[in-house]
Amino acid sequence: MEFLWDVIRDAVAALGDFGPELREVLWLTIVVSGLATVIGVVTGVPVGLGLGLGRFRGRKVALTIVNAGMGIPPVLAGLVLLVVLWDDGPLGGLDALFTPGAMVAAQALLAFPIAAGVTAAAVANLGFDAREHIAALGLSRTGTAAVSAREVWPGIVGATAAAFGRVVSEVGAVLIVGGNIRGETRVLTTAIVEEARQARFGAAVGLGVLLLVLALVVSTVLTATQLRRADG
Amino acid sequence: MAEAFVFTGPFRLPRGEALDVAELSVGRGERLVIFGPNGAGKTTLLRHLAGTLTGAPVDPGIAYLPQRAHAFKGSARRNLLLGLAKDRHGAAEHLAAELRVSGLLERAAVSLSGGERQRVALARALAGTEPLVLLDEPLAAIDLRDRDTVAAAIVRALEGRSGVIVTHDEATAAAVGDRIAVIVDGSIRQVGPVADVFSLPADEEVAAVVGLRNVLEGDVVAAGDGLVAVACGSVEVWALGELDPGDPARVLFGGETVTVSPPAPMTSSARNRWTGRVLTVRRVGRLVEVIVDVGVPVAAVITPGSFEALGLGEGSEVAVSFKATAARAVAVGIHH
């Protein structure tokens, strides 16, 4: 029992301290996961709309790939990017390995199929009648996608929340391509791994609480958006 | 009338069977009503014309209002103007005023009633300049007392354009249609001017669908010159028909073609004239249906004015008459 109390006391102490290093880790987490989510949503939502609305050859295969992609292990995504960005790899010249840029790319890779897959599911949920009403507007392909997006707006916000939740909580991809370099590529999840490995459980739990709060804040903002636009 | 739009089948139902409709044509400036009971295939046929069964976008030359208006997210005004070219916004606002929804345009579309959504969607569908306009049950959600106004707005907006209007309501068909195509069980049974089809249905199924109340059964007792006499109960009914004496037949005629008059003898060219007592009286839309027992029940549909003038009530003695050319005799079991 005393051990648990120690852990909690240390966690509170770590949070109370909130030094520059912790601030840097939190900030990098927000920037990396935020950017990755934005990239994943900006590219994934149009793809999801296309998959949900389109009637083209290969649609089923593409949907299957996207749905499978929602479950890709982060470690694997990181590994693929590691090989690609390795000095002798195809994009080795970019010299991007072990930088925040590589971490954003790795997480965007994870966010994309979530954004696309959840959006496609939301559009598929529109039903024949609603789609027919949209088709009857006689809009261009882009116009049709825009109107459909507005119709499934809560679904797209949900896709965004799911994508952010996925990337902010993963550790495998950022660890592999970022390297968890102190002061450079350390984010909340990799920091937790580091502290836990060093048996500094209090600090690890403190970081975990911070991660939870971050997820909660983002989720609160997105939910508010979701509800505000759900009816009107 | 120039045939502006000709659609050729096969038109298939979503479950794979084909509608028994080889071709459908609409003249320039003509309004064709697709009429039939629920499940007859009207909407499927219209979707074929609109091209939406395949999930494709609707042709730019076609304005299409699917059934059951959808409330798109946002204000009613957004719903009204969605997809319309800027230079048609004025026309849409004008139609919204005509359809009495101008005052609702700032409200969220989802807060509108079904009828209000329908009016907004109808205003949008009619506001464009597409040469062909397809409307699926445009008046279904509209209150009965407002249907005339809305129907008139549809007719005005379609002036010079071609329209195909799906409905299962006689009054709507009569109000907006030039021609009517009656569809039953996936096949078009009769096409013709609205009045002709209503007063002279091709067969008993069409008769049942267009709401004709008189289908009498009997055997043919005389025939010649395209006319037959059918013994139905205690009366002989003359009707158009190419049948032979002895054939079992059904005689179909519209309630609207039956004249009701005082029982006093009067000269009339009508071949069918009998006296009897009024069995029942009921309102049918804006008209009155009077069923008179002349040996068999005969339904007459008359205006409330005539009804009042005749001072009718249950048990009143009256004469009913209709011309042989207003009735059609068909052989039982044979559908044309």
Coordinates of C-alpha atoms in Angstrom, one line a residue:
Chain A
M1 CA 0.0 0.0 0.0
E2 CA 2.8 2.4 1.0
F3 CA 4.3 1.8 -2.5
L4 CA 1.1 3.0 -4.2
W5 CA 1.0 6.1 -2.0
D6 CA 4.6 6.8 -2.9
V7 CA 3.8 6.6 -6.6
I8 CA 0.9 9.0 -6.2
R9 CA 2.9 11.4 -4.2
D10 CA 5.7 11.4 -6.7
A11 CA 3.2 11.8 -9.6
V12 CA 1.7 14.9 -7.9
A13 CA 5.2 16.2 -7.2
A14 CA 6.2 15.7 -10.9
L15 CA 3.1 17.5 -12.1
G16 CA 3.5 20.2 -9.5
D17 CA 7.0 20.8 -10.6
F18 CA 6.1 21.2 -14.3
G19 CA 9.5 22.2 -15.3
P20 CA 10.8 23.4 -18.8
E21 CA 11.6 19.9 -19.8
L22 CA 8.0 18.7 -19.2
R23 CA 6.6 21.7 -20.9
E24 CA 8.8 20.9 -23.9
V25 CA 7.5 17.3 -24.0
L26 CA 3.9 18.4 -23.7
W27 CA 4.3 21.0 -26.4
L28 CA 6.0 18.6 -28.8
T29 CA 3.2 16.1 -28.2
I30 CA 0.6 18.6 -29.1
V31 CA 2.5 19.8 -32.2
V32 CA 3.4 16.4 -33.5
S33 CA 0.0 14.7 -32.9
G34 CA -2.0 17.8 -33.8
L35 CA -0.1 18.2 -37.1
A36 CA -0.4 14.5 -37.9
T37 CA -4.1 14.6 -37.2
V38 CA -4.6 17.6 -39.4
I39 CA -2.7 16.0 -42.2
G40 CA -4.5 12.7 -41.8
V41 CA -7.9 14.4 -41.7
V42 CA -7.2 16.8 -44.6
T43 CA -6.2 13.9 -46.8
G44 CA -8.3 11.1 -45.3
V45 CA -11.7 12.8 -45.2
P46 CA -11.8 13.5 -49.0
V47 CA -10.7 9.9 -49.6
G48 CA -13.4 8.7 -47.3
L49 CA -16.0 10.8 -49.0
G50 CA -14.9 9.5 -52.4
L51 CA -15.0 5.9 -51.1
G52 CA -18.4 6.4 -49.5
L53 CA -20.0 8.3 -52.4
G54 CA -18.2 6.9 -55.4
R55 CA -19.2 4.0 -57.6
F56 CA -16.0 2.9 -59.2
R57 CA -14.1 -0.3 -59.9
G58 CA -11.8 -1.3 -57.1
R59 CA -13.9 0.6 -54.5
K60 CA -14.4 -2.5 -52.4
V61 CA -10.7 -3.3 -52.4
A62 CA -9.8 0.3 -51.5
L63 CA -12.3 0.2 -48.7
T64 CA -10.9 -3.1 -47.4
I65 CA -7.4 -1.6 -47.4
V66 CA -8.5 1.5 -45.6
N67 CA -10.4 -0.5 -43.0
A68 CA -7.4 -2.8 -42.5
G69 CA -5.3 0.3 -42.2
M70 CA -7.3 1.5 -39.2
G71 CA -5.8 -1.4 -37.3
I72 CA -2.2 -1.2 -38.5
P73 CA 0.2 -1.6 -35.6
P74 CA 2.0 1.7 -34.9
V75 CA 5.2 -0.2 -34.6
L76 CA 4.8 -1.5 -38.1
A77 CA 4.0 2.0 -39.5
G78 CA 7.1 3.3 -37.7
L79 CA 9.2 0.5 -39.0
V80 CA 8.2 1.1 -42.6
L81 CA 9.0 4.7 -42.3
L82 CA 12.3 3.9 -40.6
V83 CA 13.3 1.8 -43.6
V84 CA 12.2 4.5 -46.1
L85 CA 14.0 7.3 -44.2
W86 CA 17.1 5.3 -43.4
D87 CA 20.3 6.7 -44.8
D88 CA 20.3 4.1 -47.6
G89 CA 16.5 4.1 -48.0
P90 CA 14.6 5.7 -50.8
L91 CA 14.1 9.0 -48.9
G92 CA 17.3 8.8 -46.9
G93 CA 18.5 12.0 -48.6
L94 CA 15.8 13.9 -46.6
D95 CA 17.9 13.4 -43.5
A96 CA 14.5 13.3 -41.6
L97 CA 15.1 10.4 -39.4
F98 CA 14.9 11.1 -35.6
T99 CA 13.3 14.5 -36.2
P100 CA 9.8 15.7 -35.2
G101 CA 9.1 15.8 -38.9
A102 CA 9.5 12.0 -39.2
M103 CA 7.3 11.6 -36.1
V104 CA 4.5 13.7 -37.8
A105 CA 4.8 11.6 -40.9
A106 CA 4.6 8.4 -39.0
Q107 CA 1.5 9.5 -37.1
A108 CA -0.1 10.9 -40.1
L109 CA 0.2 7.5 -41.7
L110 CA -1.8 6.2 -38.7
A111 CA -4.3 9.0 -38.8
F112 CA -5.1 8.8 -42.5
P113 CA -6.9 5.4 -42.6
I114 CA -8.9 6.3 -39.5
A115 CA -10.1 9.6 -41.0
A116 CA -10.8 7.9 -44.3
G117 CA -12.5 4.8 -42.9
V118 CA -14.7 6.5 -40.4
T119 CA -15.8 9.2 -43.0
A120 CA -16.6 6.5 -45.5
A121 CA -18.7 4.6 -42.9
A122 CA -20.5 7.9 -42.0
V123 CA -21.3 8.5 -45.7
A124 CA -22.4 4.9 -46.2
N125 CA -24.7 5.5 -43.3
L126 CA -26.5 8.2 -45.3
G127 CA -28.8 5.7 -47.0
F128 CA -30.2 5.7 -50.5
D129 CA -32.8 8.4 -50.0
A130 CA -30.4 11.0 -48.6
R131 CA -27.9 10.2 -51.3
E132 CA -30.6 10.5 -53.9
H133 CA -31.6 13.9 -52.6
I134 CA -27.9 15.0 -52.8
A135 CA -27.6 13.6 -56.3
A136 CA -30.8 15.4 -57.3
L137 CA -29.1 18.8 -56.5
G138 CA -27.2 18.3 -59.8
L139 CA -23.9 19.4 -58.2
S140 CA -20.3 18.8 -59.5
R141 CA -18.3 16.0 -57.9
T142 CA -16.7 18.5 -55.5
G143 CA -20.0 20.1 -54.7
T144 CA -21.6 16.8 -54.0
A145 CA -18.7 15.9 -51.7
A146 CA -19.0 19.2 -49.9
V147 CA -22.8 18.8 -49.3
S148 CA -22.3 15.2 -48.2
A149 CA -19.5 16.3 -45.8
R150 CA -21.9 18.8 -44.2
E151 CA -24.6 16.1 -44.0
V152 CA -22.3 13.7 -42.1
W153 CA -20.5 16.5 -40.2
P154 CA -20.8 14.7 -36.8
G155 CA -19.2 11.7 -38.4
I156 CA -16.3 13.7 -39.7
V157 CA -15.7 15.3 -36.3
G158 CA -15.8 11.7 -34.9
A159 CA -13.2 10.7 -37.4
T160 CA -11.0 13.6 -36.3
A161 CA -11.4 12.6 -32.6
A162 CA -10.6 9.0 -33.4
A163 CA -7.6 9.9 -35.4
F164 CA -6.2 12.2 -32.7
G165 CA -6.9 9.6 -30.1
R166 CA -5.1 7.1 -32.1
V167 CA -1.9 9.1 -32.7
V168 CA -1.6 10.9 -29.3
S169 CA -1.8 7.6 -27.5
E170 CA 0.6 5.5 -29.7
V171 CA 4.2 5.0 -28.7
G172 CA 5.6 2.5 -31.3
A173 CA 5.8 4.7 -34.3
V174 CA 7.2 7.8 -32.7
L175 CA 9.7 5.7 -30.7
I176 CA 11.1 4.1 -33.8
V177 CA 11.3 7.1 -36.1
G178 CA 11.9 9.7 -33.4
G179 CA 14.2 7.8 -31.2
N180 CA 12.9 9.4 -28.0
I181 CA 15.9 11.8 -27.9
R182 CA 15.7 14.0 -24.8
G183 CA 15.0 17.6 -25.6
E184 CA 14.4 16.8 -29.3
T185 CA 12.0 14.0 -30.1
R186 CA 10.6 13.0 -26.7
V187 CA 6.8 13.1 -26.4
L188 CA 4.5 12.1 -23.6
T189 CA 4.1 8.5 -24.5
T190 CA 7.8 7.9 -25.1
A191 CA 8.6 9.8 -21.9
I192 CA 6.3 7.5 -20.0
V193 CA 8.1 4.5 -21.4
E194 CA 11.4 6.0 -20.5
E195 CA 10.4 6.8 -16.9
A196 CA 8.8 3.4 -16.4
R197 CA 11.9 1.7 -17.7
Q198 CA 13.9 3.6 -15.1
A199 CA 11.4 2.6 -12.4
R200 CA 10.4 6.2 -11.8
F201 CA 6.8 5.2 -11.6
G202 CA 5.6 8.5 -10.0
A203 CA 6.9 10.5 -12.9
A204 CA 5.5 8.1 -15.4
V205 CA 2.1 8.2 -13.8
G206 CA 2.3 12.0 -13.7
L207 CA 3.0 12.1 -17.5
G208 CA 0.1 9.6 -18.0
V209 CA -2.3 12.0 -16.2
L210 CA -1.1 14.8 -18.4
L211 CA -1.7 12.7 -21.5
L212 CA -5.2 12.0 -20.3
V213 CA -5.9 15.6 -19.6
L214 CA -4.7 16.5 -23.1
A215 CA -6.9 13.9 -24.7
L216 CA -9.8 15.1 -22.6
V217 CA -9.4 18.7 -23.6
V218 CA -9.2 17.9 -27.3
S219 CA -12.2 15.6 -27.0
T220 CA -14.2 18.3 -25.2
V221 CA -13.5 20.8 -28.0
L222 CA -14.4 18.3 -30.7
T223 CA -17.5 17.1 -29.0
A224 CA -18.8 20.6 -28.7
T225 CA -18.2 21.1 -32.4
Q226 CA -20.0 17.9 -33.1
L227 CA -23.0 18.8 -31.1
R228 CA -23.3 22.4 -32.3
R229 CA -23.4 21.4 -35.9
A230 CA -25.3 18.2 -35.5
D231 CA -28.8 19.7 -36.0
G232 CA -28.3 23.0 -37.8
Chain B
M1 CA -47.0 17.5 -79.8
A2 CA -43.3 17.2 -80.4
E3 CA -41.8 14.4 -78.3
A4 CA -39.1 16.1 -76.5
F5 CA -38.0 13.3 -74.3
V6 CA -38.1 9.6 -75.1
F7 CA -36.8 7.1 -72.6
T8 CA -36.4 3.5 -73.6
G9 CA -36.3 0.5 -71.2
P10 CA -35.7 -2.0 -69.9
F11 CA -36.4 -0.2 -66.6
R12 CA -35.4 -2.6 -63.8
L13 CA -36.6 -2.8 -60.3
P14 CA -33.8 -2.8 -57.6
R15 CA -34.4 -6.5 -57.0
G16 CA -33.6 -7.2 -60.7
E17 CA -37.0 -7.8 -62.3
A18 CA -37.7 -5.5 -65.2
L19 CA -40.7 -3.1 -65.2
D20 CA -42.9 -3.9 -68.1
V21 CA -42.4 -0.5 -69.7
A22 CA -40.7 -0.5 -73.1
E23 CA -40.7 3.3 -73.7
L24 CA -41.9 6.5 -72.1
S25 CA -42.2 9.8 -74.0
V26 CA -43.0 13.3 -72.8
G27 CA -43.8 16.0 -75.2
R28 CA -42.3 19.5 -75.1
G29 CA -44.3 21.6 -72.7
E30 CA -46.3 18.5 -71.7
R31 CA -46.9 17.3 -68.1
L32 CA -47.2 13.5 -67.9
V33 CA -48.5 12.0 -64.7
I34 CA -47.3 8.5 -63.6
F35 CA -50.2 7.2 -61.7
G36 CA -50.6 4.0 -59.7
P37 CA -51.0 2.4 -56.3
N38 CA -48.2 2.0 -53.8
G39 CA -45.6 -0.4 -54.9
A40 CA -46.6 -0.3 -58.5
G41 CA -43.1 0.9 -59.6
K42 CA -43.8 4.6 -60.1
T43 CA -40.8 5.8 -58.1
T44 CA -38.5 3.2 -59.6
L45 CA -39.6 4.4 -63.1
L46 CA -38.9 8.0 -62.2
R47 CA -35.6 7.1 -60.8
H48 CA -34.7 5.4 -64.1
L49 CA -35.6 8.7 -65.8
A50 CA -33.5 10.7 -63.3
G51 CA -30.7 8.1 -63.5
T52 CA -30.3 7.9 -59.8
L53 CA -30.8 4.1 -59.4
T54 CA -27.1 3.6 -60.3
G55 CA -26.0 6.3 -57.8
A56 CA -25.0 8.6 -60.6
P57 CA -25.6 12.4 -60.3
V58 CA -28.6 13.7 -62.1
D59 CA -28.2 15.0 -65.7
P60 CA -27.8 18.8 -65.7
G61 CA -30.8 19.0 -68.1
I62 CA -33.1 17.4 -65.5
A63 CA -34.5 18.8 -62.3
Y64 CA -35.5 16.1 -60.0
L65 CA -37.4 16.1 -56.7
P66 CA -37.3 12.7 -55.0
Q67 CA -40.1 11.7 -52.8
R68 CA -40.2 12.7 -49.1
A69 CA -38.3 16.0 -49.0
H70 CA -35.0 15.8 -47.2
A71 CA -33.9 18.6 -44.8
F72 CA -30.3 19.4 -45.6
K73 CA -28.3 20.8 -42.7
G74 CA -28.5 24.5 -42.3
S75 CA -31.2 27.0 -42.8
A76 CA -34.3 26.6 -44.9
R77 CA -32.8 29.3 -47.1
R78 CA -29.7 27.2 -47.7
N79 CA -32.0 24.3 -48.6
L80 CA -33.9 26.5 -51.0
L81 CA -30.8 27.7 -52.9
L82 CA -28.7 24.6 -52.7
G83 CA -27.3 23.8 -56.1
L84 CA -29.1 26.6 -57.9
A85 CA -27.2 29.0 -60.1
K86 CA -27.0 32.6 -58.7
D87 CA -29.3 34.0 -61.4
R88 CA -32.1 31.6 -60.3
H89 CA -32.1 32.7 -56.6
G90 CA -34.7 35.3 -57.4
A91 CA -36.9 32.7 -59.0
A92 CA -36.5 30.4 -56.0
E93 CA -37.4 33.2 -53.6
H94 CA -40.4 34.0 -55.7
L95 CA -41.5 30.4 -55.7
A96 CA -41.0 30.2 -51.9
A97 CA -43.4 33.2 -51.6
E98 CA -45.9 31.5 -53.8
L99 CA -45.7 28.3 -51.8
R100 CA -45.9 30.4 -48.6
V101 CA -42.6 29.5 -47.0
S102 CA -40.9 32.8 -47.3
G103 CA -41.3 33.5 -43.6
L104 CA -39.6 30.2 -42.6
L105 CA -36.4 30.6 -44.6
E106 CA -34.2 31.7 -41.6
R107 CA -35.2 28.7 -39.6
A108 CA -33.1 25.5 -39.4
A109 CA -34.5 23.2 -42.0
V110 CA -34.7 20.3 -39.6
S111 CA -37.2 22.3 -37.5
L112 CA -39.6 22.5 -40.4
S113 CA -42.6 20.2 -40.7
G114 CA -42.8 17.6 -43.5
G115 CA -45.1 19.8 -45.5
E116 CA -42.9 22.9 -45.1
R117 CA -39.8 20.9 -46.1
Q118 CA -41.7 19.7 -49.1
R119 CA -42.6 23.2 -50.2
V120 CA -39.0 24.4 -49.8
A121 CA -37.7 21.4 -51.8
L122 CA -40.4 21.9 -54.4
A123 CA -39.5 25.6 -54.8
R124 CA -35.9 24.6 -55.3
A125 CA -36.7 21.9 -57.9
L126 CA -38.9 24.3 -59.9
A127 CA -36.7 27.3 -59.7
G128 CA -34.1 26.1 -62.3
T129 CA -34.4 26.2 -66.1
E130 CA -34.0 22.5 -66.8
P131 CA -36.1 21.5 -69.8
L132 CA -37.3 18.4 -68.0
V133 CA -38.7 18.4 -64.4
L134 CA -39.3 15.1 -62.5
L135 CA -41.4 15.3 -59.4
D136 CA -42.1 12.4 -57.1
E137 CA -45.3 12.8 -55.1
P138 CA -44.9 16.6 -54.9
L139 CA -48.2 17.1 -53.0
A140 CA -48.1 14.1 -50.7
A141 CA -47.0 16.0 -47.6
I142 CA -49.0 19.1 -48.4
D143 CA -52.3 19.8 -46.5
L144 CA -55.4 19.0 -48.6
R145 CA -56.6 22.6 -48.5
D146 CA -53.3 23.9 -49.9
R147 CA -53.0 21.4 -52.7
D148 CA -54.8 23.5 -55.3
T149 CA -52.4 26.4 -54.7
V150 CA -49.3 24.3 -54.8
A151 CA -50.6 22.4 -57.9
A152 CA -51.2 25.7 -59.7
A153 CA -47.7 26.8 -58.8
I154 CA -46.3 23.6 -60.3
V155 CA -48.3 24.1 -63.5
R156 CA -47.1 27.7 -63.8
A157 CA -43.5 26.9 -63.1
L158 CA -43.5 24.1 -65.7
E159 CA -44.9 26.3 -68.5
G160 CA -42.9 25.7 -71.6
R161 CA -41.0 22.9 -69.9
S162 CA -41.7 19.2 -69.8
G163 CA -42.7 17.5 -66.6
V164 CA -43.1 13.9 -65.3
I165 CA -45.1 13.9 -62.0
V166 CA -45.5 10.7 -59.9
T167 CA -48.6 10.6 -57.8
H168 CA -51.1 8.1 -56.4
D169 CA -53.7 10.8 -55.9
E170 CA -56.4 11.3 -58.5
A171 CA -56.9 14.9 -57.6
T172 CA -53.2 15.7 -58.0
A173 CA -53.1 13.8 -61.3
A174 CA -56.1 15.7 -62.6
A175 CA -54.8 19.0 -61.4
V176 CA -51.3 18.9 -62.9
G177 CA -51.4 16.3 -65.7
D178 CA -52.0 16.7 -69.4
R179 CA -51.5 13.0 -70.0
I180 CA -51.5 10.2 -67.5
A181 CA -49.8 6.8 -67.6
V182 CA -51.4 4.3 -65.2
I183 CA -48.9 1.8 -63.8
V184 CA -49.9 -1.4 -62.0
D185 CA -47.6 -4.1 -60.9
G186 CA -44.6 -2.7 -62.8
S187 CA -46.4 -2.3 -66.1
I188 CA -48.0 0.7 -67.8
R189 CA -51.6 -0.4 -68.5
Q190 CA -52.9 2.8 -70.1
V191 CA -51.6 6.1 -71.3
G192 CA -53.8 8.9 -72.5
P193 CA -55.3 12.3 -71.7
V194 CA -56.2 12.5 -68.0
A195 CA -59.9 12.9 -68.5
D196 CA -60.0 10.0 -71.0
V197 CA -58.2 7.6 -68.7
F198 CA -60.3 8.6 -65.7
S199 CA -63.6 8.3 -67.5
L200 CA -62.8 5.4 -69.7
P201 CA -60.2 3.1 -68.0
A202 CA -58.8 0.4 -70.2
D203 CA -59.6 -2.5 -67.8
E204 CA -60.8 -3.1 -64.3
E205 CA -57.4 -2.9 -62.7
V206 CA -56.9 0.6 -64.2
A207 CA -60.5 1.3 -63.1
A208 CA -59.7 0.3 -59.6
V209 CA -56.5 2.3 -59.6
V210 CA -57.9 5.5 -61.0
G211 CA -60.6 5.3 -58.4
L212 CA -63.6 4.5 -60.6
R213 CA -66.4 3.2 -58.4
N214 CA -68.4 1.3 -60.9
V215 CA -67.4 -2.2 -62.0
L216 CA -70.6 -4.3 -62.6
E217 CA -70.6 -8.0 -63.5
G218 CA -72.9 -10.0 -65.8
D219 CA -73.2 -11.8 -69.1
V220 CA -73.3 -10.2 -72.5
V221 CA -76.9 -10.4 -73.8
A222 CA -76.6 -8.4 -77.0
A223 CA -73.7 -7.2 -79.1
G224 CA -73.1 -5.1 -82.3
D225 CA -71.6 -2.0 -83.7
G226 CA -68.9 -2.0 -81.0
L227 CA -71.5 -1.9 -78.3
V228 CA -72.7 -4.6 -76.0
A229 CA -75.5 -5.0 -73.5
V230 CA -74.6 -6.7 -70.3
A231 CA -77.2 -8.1 -67.9
C232 CA -76.1 -7.1 -64.5
G233 CA -78.6 -8.2 -61.9
S234 CA -81.9 -6.8 -62.9
V235 CA -80.6 -4.1 -65.3
E236 CA -79.1 -4.1 -68.8
V237 CA -76.1 -2.0 -69.1
W238 CA -74.9 -0.7 -72.5
A239 CA -71.2 -0.2 -73.0
L240 CA -68.4 -0.1 -75.5
G241 CA -66.9 -3.5 -76.0
E242 CA -66.1 -6.2 -78.6
L243 CA -67.6 -9.2 -76.9
D244 CA -70.0 -11.9 -77.9
P245 CA -73.4 -12.8 -76.4
G246 CA -72.9 -15.2 -73.6
D247 CA -69.5 -13.9 -72.6
P248 CA -69.0 -13.2 -68.9
A249 CA -68.1 -9.5 -68.6
R250 CA -67.5 -6.6 -66.4
V251 CA -68.7 -3.2 -67.1
L252 CA -66.5 -0.3 -66.0
F253 CA -67.5 3.3 -65.9
G254 CA -66.5 6.4 -63.9
G255 CA -68.6 7.8 -61.1
E256 CA -68.0 11.2 -62.8
T257 CA -69.8 10.2 -66.0
V258 CA -73.0 9.3 -64.2
T259 CA -75.7 11.9 -64.2
V260 CA -78.2 12.1 -61.3
S261 CA -81.5 13.8 -61.9
P262 CA -85.1 13.9 -60.5
P263 CA -87.0 10.7 -61.3
A264 CA -89.5 12.5 -63.6
P265 CA -89.4 11.2 -67.2
M266 CA -87.1 13.2 -69.4
T267 CA -85.6 12.8 -72.9
S268 CA -82.0 11.9 -73.0
S269 CA -79.7 10.2 -75.5
A270 CA -78.2 8.2 -72.6
R271 CA -78.7 4.4 -73.3
N272 CA -78.4 3.7 -69.6
R273 CA -81.1 5.3 -67.5
W274 CA -82.7 3.8 -64.4
T275 CA -84.5 5.0 -61.3
G276 CA -83.7 3.9 -57.8
R277 CA -83.2 5.0 -54.2
V278 CA -80.1 6.6 -52.8
L279 CA -78.3 4.1 -50.6
T280 CA -75.4 6.2 -49.3
V281 CA -73.8 9.6 -49.6
R282 CA -70.3 10.5 -48.8
R283 CA -67.8 13.2 -49.6
V284 CA -64.9 12.3 -51.8
G285 CA -62.3 15.1 -51.8
R286 CA -64.2 18.1 -53.0
L287 CA -67.0 16.1 -54.6
V288 CA -69.9 14.0 -53.4
E289 CA -70.3 10.3 -54.1
V290 CA -73.9 9.1 -54.3
I291 CA -74.6 5.4 -54.5
V292 CA -78.0 4.6 -55.9
D293 CA -79.6 1.2 -55.8
V294 CA -81.2 0.6 -59.3
G295 CA -81.2 -3.1 -58.9
V296 CA -77.4 -3.0 -58.7
P297 CA -75.5 -0.2 -56.8
V298 CA -74.4 2.6 -59.1
A299 CA -72.0 5.3 -57.9
A300 CA -72.3 8.8 -59.2
V301 CA -69.8 11.5 -58.3
I302 CA -71.3 14.9 -58.4
T303 CA -70.5 18.4 -57.3
P304 CA -71.7 19.7 -53.9
G305 CA -73.7 22.2 -55.9
S306 CA -75.7 19.6 -57.8
F307 CA -76.1 17.6 -54.6
E308 CA -77.7 20.6 -52.8
A309 CA -79.8 21.5 -55.8
L310 CA -81.2 18.0 -56.0
G311 CA -81.9 18.0 -52.3
L312 CA -80.6 14.5 -52.0
G313 CA -80.5 12.3 -49.0
E314 CA -80.5 8.7 -48.2
G315 CA -83.7 7.1 -49.5
S316 CA -84.4 9.8 -52.0
E317 CA -85.8 8.6 -55.3
V318 CA -83.6 9.6 -58.3
A319 CA -82.8 8.7 -61.9
V320 CA -79.2 7.9 -62.9
S321 CA -78.0 7.9 -66.4
F322 CA -74.8 7.6 -68.4
K323 CA -74.0 7.1 -72.0
A324 CA -73.0 3.8 -73.4
T325 CA -69.8 5.4 -74.7
A326 CA -68.8 6.3 -71.2
A327 CA -68.7 2.7 -70.1
R328 CA -66.4 -0.1 -71.2
A329 CA -67.2 -3.8 -71.1
V330 CA -64.3 -6.1 -70.7
A331 CA -64.2 -9.9 -70.7
V332 CA -63.7 -11.3 -67.2
G333 CA -60.2 -12.6 -66.8
I334 CA -58.7 -10.8 -69.8
H335 CA -56.5 -7.8 -69.1
H336 CA -55.7 -5.5 -72.0

